[in-house]
């Protein structure tokens, strides 16, 4: 899946965290990251193309360009290699 990215981010001013997917909206991962930073988020974890394990969050279907997968108050929970937000989890893994 070309140009599929997943980012977990934290917004300190609003004390919220979220998992976002981008399916074709951005050409490069850094563009997606920069977009979220412009919105006030700090990047916690990133995954590009097939470089992460889906966990219980399947990839968005084709045509869905920017998807909020999960959000919660506070920071995301990082448990070993897994990232969790509001019961949704995945594993950002460069070896996936």
PDB file of N, CA and C in Angstrom:
ATOM      1  N   UNK A   1       0.855  -1.179   0.000  1.00  0.00           N
ATOM      2  CA  UNK A   1       0.000   0.000   0.000  1.00  0.00           C
ATOM      3  C   UNK A   1       0.893   1.230   0.000  1.00  0.00           C
ATOM      4  N   UNK A   2       0.955   1.911  -1.094  1.00  0.00           N
ATOM      5  CA  UNK A   2       1.822   3.077  -1.216  1.00  0.00           C
ATOM      6  C   UNK A   2       1.260   4.262  -0.446  1.00  0.00           C
ATOM      7  N   UNK A   3       2.138   5.017   0.173  1.00  0.00           N
ATOM      8  CA  UNK A   3       1.780   6.247   0.888  1.00  0.00           C
ATOM      9  C   UNK A   3       0.769   6.032   2.013  1.00  0.00           C
ATOM     10  N   UNK A   4       0.849   4.897   2.682  1.00  0.00           N
ATOM     11  CA  UNK A   4       0.000   4.654   3.848  1.00  0.00           C
ATOM     12  C   UNK A   4       0.850   4.883   5.092  1.00  0.00           C
ATOM     13  N   UNK A   5       0.411   5.813   5.944  1.00  0.00           N
ATOM     14  CA  UNK A   5       1.173   6.154   7.142  1.00  0.00           C
ATOM     15  C   UNK A   5       0.271   6.130   8.363  1.00  0.00           C
ATOM     16  N   UNK A   6       0.853   5.805   9.512  1.00  0.00           N
ATOM     17  CA  UNK A   6       0.143   5.854  10.800  1.00  0.00           C
ATOM     18  C   UNK A   6       1.012   6.620  11.789  1.00  0.00           C
ATOM     19  N   UNK A   7       0.400   7.590  12.469  1.00  0.00           N
ATOM     20  CA  UNK A   7       1.125   8.401  13.445  1.00  0.00           C
ATOM     21  C   UNK A   7       0.323   8.464  14.739  1.00  0.00           C
ATOM     22  N   UNK A   8       1.019   8.295  15.850  1.00  0.00           N
ATOM     23  CA  UNK A   8       0.452   8.565  17.169  1.00  0.00           C
ATOM     24  C   UNK A   8       1.023   9.900  17.613  1.00  0.00           C
ATOM     25  N   UNK A   9       0.141  10.792  18.078  1.00  0.00           N
ATOM     26  CA  UNK A   9       0.563  12.143  18.445  1.00  0.00           C
ATOM     27  C   UNK A   9      -0.107  12.582  19.740  1.00  0.00           C
ATOM     28  N   UNK A  10       0.532  13.531  20.404  1.00  0.00           N
ATOM     29  CA  UNK A  10       0.025  14.086  21.664  1.00  0.00           C
ATOM     30  C   UNK A  10      -0.042  15.598  21.521  1.00  0.00           C
ATOM     31  N   UNK A  11      -1.163  16.190  21.936  1.00  0.00           N
ATOM     32  CA  UNK A  11      -1.346  17.645  21.883  1.00  0.00           C
ATOM     33  C   UNK A  11      -1.258  18.165  23.318  1.00  0.00           C
ATOM     34  N   UNK A  12      -0.098  18.739  23.720  1.00  0.00           N
ATOM     35  CA  UNK A  12       0.095  19.146  25.110  1.00  0.00           C
ATOM     36  C   UNK A  12      -0.870  20.243  25.568  1.00  0.00           C
ATOM     37  N   UNK A  13      -1.203  21.184  24.725  1.00  0.00           N
ATOM     38  CA  UNK A  13      -2.084  22.285  25.131  1.00  0.00           C
ATOM     39  C   UNK A  13      -3.495  21.787  25.453  1.00  0.00           C
ATOM     40  N   UNK A  14      -3.942  20.772  24.735  1.00  0.00           N
ATOM     41  CA  UNK A  14      -5.288  20.233  24.951  1.00  0.00           C
ATOM     42  C   UNK A  14      -5.285  18.944  25.762  1.00  0.00           C
ATOM     43  N   UNK A  15      -4.085  18.412  26.061  1.00  0.00           N
ATOM     44  CA  UNK A  15      -3.911  17.172  26.806  1.00  0.00           C
ATOM     45  C   UNK A  15      -4.720  16.027  26.193  1.00  0.00           C
ATOM     46  N   UNK A  16      -4.549  15.845  24.870  1.00  0.00           N
ATOM     47  CA  UNK A  16      -5.193  14.729  24.178  1.00  0.00           C
ATOM     48  C   UNK A  16      -4.158  14.002  23.331  1.00  0.00           C
ATOM     49  N   UNK A  17      -4.421  12.732  23.086  1.00  0.00           N
ATOM     50  CA  UNK A  17      -3.580  11.961  22.182  1.00  0.00           C
ATOM     51  C   UNK A  17      -4.473  11.319  21.135  1.00  0.00           C
ATOM     52  N   UNK A  18      -3.868  10.942  20.026  1.00  0.00           N
ATOM     53  CA  UNK A  18      -4.649  10.369  18.934  1.00  0.00           C
ATOM     54  C   UNK A  18      -3.768   9.505  18.042  1.00  0.00           C
ATOM     55  N   UNK A  19      -4.421   8.574  17.365  1.00  0.00           N
ATOM     56  CA  UNK A  19      -3.788   7.786  16.316  1.00  0.00           C
ATOM     57  C   UNK A  19      -4.449   8.208  15.010  1.00  0.00           C
ATOM     58  N   UNK A  20      -3.625   8.641  14.064  1.00  0.00           N
ATOM     59  CA  UNK A  20      -4.103   9.084  12.759  1.00  0.00           C
ATOM     60  C   UNK A  20      -3.536   8.183  11.676  1.00  0.00           C
ATOM     61  N   UNK A  21      -4.326   7.904  10.647  1.00  0.00           N
ATOM     62  CA  UNK A  21      -3.843   7.225   9.449  1.00  0.00           C
ATOM     63  C   UNK A  21      -3.998   8.161   8.259  1.00  0.00           C
ATOM     64  N   UNK A  22      -3.068   8.069   7.343  1.00  0.00           N
ATOM     65  CA  UNK A  22      -3.156   8.790   6.075  1.00  0.00           C
ATOM     66  C   UNK A  22      -2.986   7.770   4.958  1.00  0.00           C
ATOM     67  N   UNK A  23      -3.966   7.720   4.058  1.00  0.00           N
ATOM     68  CA  UNK A  23      -3.931   6.771   2.955  1.00  0.00           C
ATOM     69  C   UNK A  23      -3.880   7.545   1.643  1.00  0.00           C
ATOM     70  N   UNK A  24      -2.680   7.985   1.264  1.00  0.00           N
ATOM     71  CA  UNK A  24      -2.490   8.657  -0.007  1.00  0.00           C
ATOM     72  C   UNK A  24      -2.566  10.171   0.030  1.00  0.00           C
ATOM     73  N   UNK A  25      -2.914  10.760   1.166  1.00  0.00           N
ATOM     74  CA  UNK A  25      -3.006  12.221   1.222  1.00  0.00           C
ATOM     75  C   UNK A  25      -1.624  12.888   1.152  1.00  0.00           C
ATOM     76  N   UNK A  26      -0.635  12.250   1.779  1.00  0.00           N
ATOM     77  CA  UNK A  26       0.717  12.805   1.819  1.00  0.00           C
ATOM     78  C   UNK A  26       1.658  11.889   1.051  1.00  0.00           C
ATOM     79  N   UNK A  27       2.589  12.489   0.328  1.00  0.00           N
ATOM     80  CA  UNK A  27       3.543  11.712  -0.453  1.00  0.00           C
ATOM     81  C   UNK A  27       4.635  11.111   0.436  1.00  0.00           C
ATOM     82  N   UNK A  28       5.031  11.854   1.476  1.00  0.00           N
ATOM     83  CA  UNK A  28       6.113  11.417   2.370  1.00  0.00           C
ATOM     84  C   UNK A  28       5.631  11.454   3.818  1.00  0.00           C
ATOM     85  N   UNK A  29       6.215  10.581   4.651  1.00  0.00           N
ATOM     86  CA  UNK A  29       5.866  10.526   6.074  1.00  0.00           C
ATOM     87  C   UNK A  29       6.150  11.849   6.764  1.00  0.00           C
ATOM     88  N   UNK A  30       7.245  12.505   6.408  1.00  0.00           N
ATOM     89  CA  UNK A  30       7.590  13.773   7.066  1.00  0.00           C
ATOM     90  C   UNK A  30       6.536  14.848   6.775  1.00  0.00           C
ATOM     91  N   UNK A  31       5.862  14.783   5.629  1.00  0.00           N
ATOM     92  CA  UNK A  31       4.811  15.759   5.322  1.00  0.00           C
ATOM     93  C   UNK A  31       3.615  15.581   6.254  1.00  0.00           C
ATOM     94  N   UNK A  32       3.258  14.340   6.514  1.00  0.00           N
ATOM     95  CA  UNK A  32       2.167  14.022   7.441  1.00  0.00           C
ATOM     96  C   UNK A  32       2.539  14.481   8.846  1.00  0.00           C
ATOM     97  N   UNK A  33       3.761  14.188   9.266  1.00  0.00           N
ATOM     98  CA  UNK A  33       4.240  14.620  10.581  1.00  0.00           C
ATOM     99  C   UNK A  33       4.213  16.140  10.701  1.00  0.00           C
ATOM    100  N   UNK A  34       4.706  16.820   9.683  1.00  0.00           N
ATOM    101  CA  UNK A  34       4.736  18.283   9.699  1.00  0.00           C
ATOM    102  C   UNK A  34       3.321  18.866   9.787  1.00  0.00           C
ATOM    103  N   UNK A  35       2.365  18.258   9.103  1.00  0.00           N
ATOM    104  CA  UNK A  35       0.972  18.697   9.152  1.00  0.00           C
ATOM    105  C   UNK A  35       0.444  18.651  10.590  1.00  0.00           C
ATOM    106  N   UNK A  36       0.714  17.548  11.288  1.00  0.00           N
ATOM    107  CA  UNK A  36       0.240  17.409  12.673  1.00  0.00           C
ATOM    108  C   UNK A  36       0.973  18.371  13.615  1.00  0.00           C
ATOM    109  N   UNK A  37       2.262  18.569  13.394  1.00  0.00           N
ATOM    110  CA  UNK A  37       3.031  19.518  14.206  1.00  0.00           C
ATOM    111  C   UNK A  37       2.460  20.928  14.034  1.00  0.00           C
ATOM    112  N   UNK A  38       2.080  21.289  12.809  1.00  0.00           N
ATOM    113  CA  UNK A  38       1.448  22.598  12.564  1.00  0.00           C
ATOM    114  C   UNK A  38       0.170  22.763  13.379  1.00  0.00           C
ATOM    115  N   UNK A  39      -0.519  21.654  13.630  1.00  0.00           N
ATOM    116  CA  UNK A  39      -1.776  21.680  14.396  1.00  0.00           C
ATOM    117  C   UNK A  39      -1.537  21.652  15.901  1.00  0.00           C
ATOM    118  N   UNK A  40      -0.258  21.640  16.323  1.00  0.00           N
ATOM    119  CA  UNK A  40       0.081  21.690  17.740  1.00  0.00           C
ATOM    120  C   UNK A  40       0.413  20.355  18.374  1.00  0.00           C
ATOM    121  N   UNK A  41       0.453  19.287  17.576  1.00  0.00           N
ATOM    122  CA  UNK A  41       0.751  17.959  18.116  1.00  0.00           C
ATOM    123  C   UNK A  41       2.247  17.716  18.203  1.00  0.00           C
ATOM    124  N   UNK A  42       2.632  16.884  19.150  1.00  0.00           N
ATOM    125  CA  UNK A  42       3.988  16.351  19.237  1.00  0.00           C
ATOM    126  C   UNK A  42       3.907  14.903  18.770  1.00  0.00           C
ATOM    127  N   UNK A  43       4.812  14.496  17.921  1.00  0.00           N
ATOM    128  CA  UNK A  43       4.798  13.155  17.351  1.00  0.00           C
ATOM    129  C   UNK A  43       5.373  12.172  18.371  1.00  0.00           C
ATOM    130  N   UNK A  44       4.641  11.084  18.625  1.00  0.00           N
ATOM    131  CA  UNK A  44       5.067  10.071  19.591  1.00  0.00           C
ATOM    132  C   UNK A  44       5.634   8.851  18.866  1.00  0.00           C
ATOM    133  N   UNK A  45       4.914   8.338  17.877  1.00  0.00           N
ATOM    134  CA  UNK A  45       5.343   7.175  17.097  1.00  0.00           C
ATOM    135  C   UNK A  45       4.896   7.349  15.657  1.00  0.00           C
ATOM    136  N   UNK A  46       5.639   6.745  14.742  1.00  0.00           N
ATOM    137  CA  UNK A  46       5.273   6.796  13.320  1.00  0.00           C
ATOM    138  C   UNK A  46       5.427   5.412  12.703  1.00  0.00           C
ATOM    139  N   UNK A  47       4.658   5.171  11.664  1.00  0.00           N
ATOM    140  CA  UNK A  47       4.775   3.940  10.889  1.00  0.00           C
ATOM    141  C   UNK A  47       4.491   4.257   9.435  1.00  0.00           C
ATOM    142  N   UNK A  48       5.273   3.688   8.543  1.00  0.00           N
ATOM    143  CA  UNK A  48       5.103   3.954   7.118  1.00  0.00           C
ATOM    144  C   UNK A  48       4.805   2.653   6.374  1.00  0.00           C
ATOM    145  N   UNK A  49       3.910   2.760   5.391  1.00  0.00           N
ATOM    146  CA  UNK A  49       3.542   1.641   4.529  1.00  0.00           C
ATOM    147  C   UNK A  49       3.280   0.378   5.352  1.00  0.00           C
ATOM    148  N   UNK A  50       4.020  -0.684   5.093  1.00  0.00           N
ATOM    149  CA  UNK A  50       3.817  -1.945   5.825  1.00  0.00           C
ATOM    150  C   UNK A  50       4.824  -2.096   6.957  1.00  0.00           C
ATOM    151  N   UNK A  51       5.314  -0.975   7.503  1.00  0.00           N
ATOM    152  CA  UNK A  51       6.340  -1.004   8.534  1.00  0.00           C
ATOM    153  C   UNK A  51       5.756  -0.950   9.948  1.00  0.00           C
ATOM    154  N   UNK A  52       4.495  -1.361  10.105  1.00  0.00           N
ATOM    155  CA  UNK A  52       3.913  -1.475  11.432  1.00  0.00           C
ATOM    156  C   UNK A  52       2.921  -2.618  11.435  1.00  0.00           C
ATOM    157  N   UNK A  53       2.678  -3.172  12.606  1.00  0.00           N
ATOM    158  CA  UNK A  53       1.690  -4.235  12.771  1.00  0.00           C
ATOM    159  C   UNK A  53       0.360  -3.583  13.138  1.00  0.00           C
ATOM    160  N   UNK A  54      -0.713  -3.968  12.470  1.00  0.00           N
ATOM    161  CA  UNK A  54      -2.008  -3.313  12.610  1.00  0.00           C
ATOM    162  C   UNK A  54      -2.609  -3.378  14.017  1.00  0.00           C
ATOM    163  N   UNK A  55      -2.281  -4.388  14.812  1.00  0.00           N
ATOM    164  CA  UNK A  55      -2.936  -4.548  16.118  1.00  0.00           C
ATOM    165  C   UNK A  55      -4.424  -4.746  15.915  1.00  0.00           C
ATOM    166  N   UNK A  56      -5.244  -3.992  16.652  1.00  0.00           N
ATOM    167  CA  UNK A  56      -6.694  -4.103  16.462  1.00  0.00           C
ATOM    168  C   UNK A  56      -7.240  -2.912  15.667  1.00  0.00           C
ATOM    169  N   UNK A  57      -6.374  -2.287  14.868  1.00  0.00           N
ATOM    170  CA  UNK A  57      -6.779  -1.168  14.010  1.00  0.00           C
ATOM    171  C   UNK A  57      -6.469  -1.549  12.565  1.00  0.00           C
ATOM    172  N   UNK A  58      -7.449  -2.064  11.826  1.00  0.00           N
ATOM    173  CA  UNK A  58      -7.178  -2.400  10.428  1.00  0.00           C
ATOM    174  C   UNK A  58      -6.892  -1.138   9.616  1.00  0.00           C
ATOM    175  N   UNK A  59      -6.165  -1.297   8.537  1.00  0.00           N
ATOM    176  CA  UNK A  59      -5.859  -0.153   7.682  1.00  0.00           C
ATOM    177  C   UNK A  59      -7.150   0.400   7.072  1.00  0.00           C
ATOM    178  N   UNK A  60      -7.173   1.702   6.838  1.00  0.00           N
ATOM    179  CA  UNK A  60      -8.330   2.362   6.231  1.00  0.00           C
ATOM    180  C   UNK A  60      -8.456   1.922   4.771  1.00  0.00           C
ATOM    181  N   UNK A  61      -9.682   1.817   4.289  1.00  0.00           N
ATOM    182  CA  UNK A  61      -9.867   1.419   2.887  1.00  0.00           C
ATOM    183  C   UNK A  61      -9.372   2.496   1.920  1.00  0.00           C
ATOM    184  N   UNK A  62      -9.132   2.089   0.700  1.00  0.00           N
ATOM    185  CA  UNK A  62      -8.707   3.035  -0.343  1.00  0.00           C
ATOM    186  C   UNK A  62      -9.731   4.153  -0.467  1.00  0.00           C
ATOM    187  N   UNK A  63      -9.254   5.351  -0.679  1.00  0.00           N
ATOM    188  CA  UNK A  63     -10.140   6.506  -0.801  1.00  0.00           C
ATOM    189  C   UNK A  63     -10.282   7.291   0.490  1.00  0.00           C
ATOM    190  N   UNK A  64      -9.965   6.677   1.623  1.00  0.00           N
ATOM    191  CA  UNK A  64      -9.979   7.375   2.910  1.00  0.00           C
ATOM    192  C   UNK A  64      -8.614   8.012   3.081  1.00  0.00           C
ATOM    193  N   UNK A  65      -8.522   9.324   2.940  1.00  0.00           N
ATOM    194  CA  UNK A  65      -7.216   9.962   2.919  1.00  0.00           C
ATOM    195  C   UNK A  65      -6.656  10.326   4.281  1.00  0.00           C
ATOM    196  N   UNK A  66      -7.479  10.751   5.219  1.00  0.00           N
ATOM    197  CA  UNK A  66      -7.004  11.102   6.555  1.00  0.00           C
ATOM    198  C   UNK A  66      -8.051  10.622   7.549  1.00  0.00           C
ATOM    199  N   UNK A  67      -7.644   9.722   8.441  1.00  0.00           N
ATOM    200  CA  UNK A  67      -8.598   9.077   9.335  1.00  0.00           C
ATOM    201  C   UNK A  67      -8.108   9.176  10.780  1.00  0.00           C
ATOM    202  N   UNK A  68      -8.989   9.642  11.663  1.00  0.00           N
ATOM    203  CA  UNK A  68      -8.722   9.608  13.100  1.00  0.00           C
ATOM    204  C   UNK A  68      -9.128   8.228  13.582  1.00  0.00           C
ATOM    205  N   UNK A  69      -8.154   7.419  14.015  1.00  0.00           N
ATOM    206  CA  UNK A  69      -8.431   6.037  14.403  1.00  0.00           C
ATOM    207  C   UNK A  69      -8.812   5.901  15.864  1.00  0.00           C
ATOM    208  N   UNK A  70      -8.230   6.762  16.730  1.00  0.00           N
ATOM    209  CA  UNK A  70      -8.537   6.711  18.167  1.00  0.00           C
ATOM    210  C   UNK A  70      -8.098   8.015  18.793  1.00  0.00           C
ATOM    211  N   UNK A  71      -8.781   8.411  19.876  1.00  0.00           N
ATOM    212  CA  UNK A  71      -8.356   9.595  20.616  1.00  0.00           C
ATOM    213  C   UNK A  71      -8.734   9.418  22.083  1.00  0.00           C
ATOM    214  N   UNK A  72      -8.005  10.124  22.955  1.00  0.00           N
ATOM    215  CA  UNK A  72      -8.244  10.018  24.391  1.00  0.00           C
ATOM    216  C   UNK A  72      -7.609  11.201  25.103  1.00  0.00           C
ATOM    217  N   UNK A  73      -8.041  11.443  26.330  1.00  0.00           N
ATOM    218  CA  UNK A  73      -7.409  12.441  27.186  1.00  0.00           C
ATOM    219  C   UNK A  73      -6.059  11.907  27.640  1.00  0.00           C
ATOM    220  N   UNK A  74      -5.098  12.787  27.791  1.00  0.00           N
ATOM    221  CA  UNK A  74      -3.783  12.408  28.299  1.00  0.00           C
ATOM    222  C   UNK A  74      -2.864  11.860  27.223  1.00  0.00           C
ATOM    223  N   UNK A  75      -1.784  11.261  27.679  1.00  0.00           N
ATOM    224  CA  UNK A  75      -0.757  10.711  26.782  1.00  0.00           C
ATOM    225  C   UNK A  75      -1.140   9.303  26.346  1.00  0.00           C
ATOM    226  N   UNK A  76      -0.621   8.857  25.200  1.00  0.00           N
ATOM    227  CA  UNK A  76      -0.857   7.474  24.788  1.00  0.00           C
ATOM    228  C   UNK A  76      -0.115   6.524  25.716  1.00  0.00           C
ATOM    229  N   UNK A  77      -0.605   5.302  25.807  1.00  0.00           N
ATOM    230  CA  UNK A  77       0.039   4.277  26.625  1.00  0.00           C
ATOM    231  C   UNK A  77       1.003   3.509  25.737  1.00  0.00           C
ATOM    232  N   UNK A  78       2.261   3.477  26.138  1.00  0.00           N
ATOM    233  CA  UNK A  78       3.261   2.704  25.403  1.00  0.00           C
ATOM    234  C   UNK A  78       3.665   1.544  26.297  1.00  0.00           C
ATOM    235  N   UNK A  79       3.336   0.338  25.828  1.00  0.00           N
ATOM    236  CA  UNK A  79       3.571  -0.877  26.601  1.00  0.00           C
ATOM    237  C   UNK A  79       4.519  -1.759  25.802  1.00  0.00           C
ATOM    238  N   UNK A  80       5.798  -1.682  26.125  1.00  0.00           N
ATOM    239  CA  UNK A  80       6.798  -2.409  25.338  1.00  0.00           C
ATOM    240  C   UNK A  80       6.868  -1.813  23.949  1.00  0.00           C
ATOM    241  N   UNK A  81       6.539  -2.607  22.923  1.00  0.00           N
ATOM    242  CA  UNK A  81       6.545  -2.129  21.543  1.00  0.00           C
ATOM    243  C   UNK A  81       5.171  -1.657  21.080  1.00  0.00           C
ATOM    244  N   UNK A  82       4.146  -1.855  21.890  1.00  0.00           N
ATOM    245  CA  UNK A  82       2.780  -1.537  21.491  1.00  0.00           C
ATOM    246  C   UNK A  82       2.367  -0.142  21.952  1.00  0.00           C
ATOM    247  N   UNK A  83       1.591   0.541  21.115  1.00  0.00           N
ATOM    248  CA  UNK A  83       1.052   1.859  21.438  1.00  0.00           C
ATOM    249  C   UNK A  83      -0.462   1.712  21.545  1.00  0.00           C
ATOM    250  N   UNK A  84      -1.055   2.270  22.625  1.00  0.00           N
ATOM    251  CA  UNK A  84      -2.497   2.156  22.827  1.00  0.00           C
ATOM    252  C   UNK A  84      -3.112   3.518  23.115  1.00  0.00           C
ATOM    253  N   UNK A  85      -4.250   3.756  22.475  1.00  0.00           N
ATOM    254  CA  UNK A  85      -5.050   4.954  22.706  1.00  0.00           C
ATOM    255  C   UNK A  85      -6.499   4.498  22.750  1.00  0.00           C
ATOM    256  N   UNK A  86      -7.151   4.697  23.886  1.00  0.00           N
ATOM    257  CA  UNK A  86      -8.576   4.399  24.029  1.00  0.00           C
ATOM    258  C   UNK A  86      -8.935   2.974  23.588  1.00  0.00           C
ATOM    259  N   UNK A  87      -8.127   2.002  23.997  1.00  0.00           N
ATOM    260  CA  UNK A  87      -8.404   0.602  23.683  1.00  0.00           C
ATOM    261  C   UNK A  87      -7.966   0.157  22.294  1.00  0.00           C
ATOM    262  N   UNK A  88      -7.526   1.062  21.466  1.00  0.00           N
ATOM    263  CA  UNK A  88      -7.018   0.731  20.135  1.00  0.00           C
ATOM    264  C   UNK A  88      -5.499   0.651  20.225  1.00  0.00           C
ATOM    265  N   UNK A  89      -4.910  -0.393  19.643  1.00  0.00           N
ATOM    266  CA  UNK A  89      -3.457  -0.546  19.739  1.00  0.00           C
ATOM    267  C   UNK A  89      -2.872  -1.029  18.422  1.00  0.00           C
ATOM    268  N   UNK A  90      -1.591  -0.746  18.240  1.00  0.00           N
ATOM    269  CA  UNK A  90      -0.809  -1.231  17.120  1.00  0.00           C
ATOM    270  C   UNK A  90       0.646  -1.238  17.546  1.00  0.00           C
ATOM    271  N   UNK A  91       1.491  -1.837  16.714  1.00  0.00           N
ATOM    272  CA  UNK A  91       2.920  -1.906  16.997  1.00  0.00           C
ATOM    273  C   UNK A  91       3.703  -1.231  15.886  1.00  0.00           C
ATOM    274  N   UNK A  92       4.271  -0.039  16.176  1.00  0.00           N
ATOM    275  CA  UNK A  92       5.158   0.571  15.189  1.00  0.00           C
ATOM    276  C   UNK A  92       6.448  -0.240  15.183  1.00  0.00           C
ATOM    277  N   UNK A  93       6.777  -0.839  14.048  1.00  0.00           N
ATOM    278  CA  UNK A  93       7.886  -1.790  14.028  1.00  0.00           C
ATOM    279  C   UNK A  93       8.596  -1.697  12.686  1.00  0.00           C
ATOM    280  N   UNK A  94       9.824  -1.297  12.691  1.00  0.00           N
ATOM    281  CA  UNK A  94      10.595  -1.195  11.457  1.00  0.00           C
ATOM    282  C   UNK A  94      10.900  -2.550  10.838  1.00  0.00           C
ATOM    283  N   UNK A  95      10.688  -3.593  11.573  1.00  0.00           N
ATOM    284  CA  UNK A  95      10.967  -4.945  11.058  1.00  0.00           C
ATOM    285  C   UNK A  95       9.681  -5.686  10.700  1.00  0.00           C
ATOM    286  N   UNK A  96       8.523  -5.018  10.726  1.00  0.00           N
ATOM    287  CA  UNK A  96       7.239  -5.687  10.464  1.00  0.00           C
ATOM    288  C   UNK A  96       7.170  -6.197   9.050  1.00  0.00           C
TER     289      UNK A  96
END
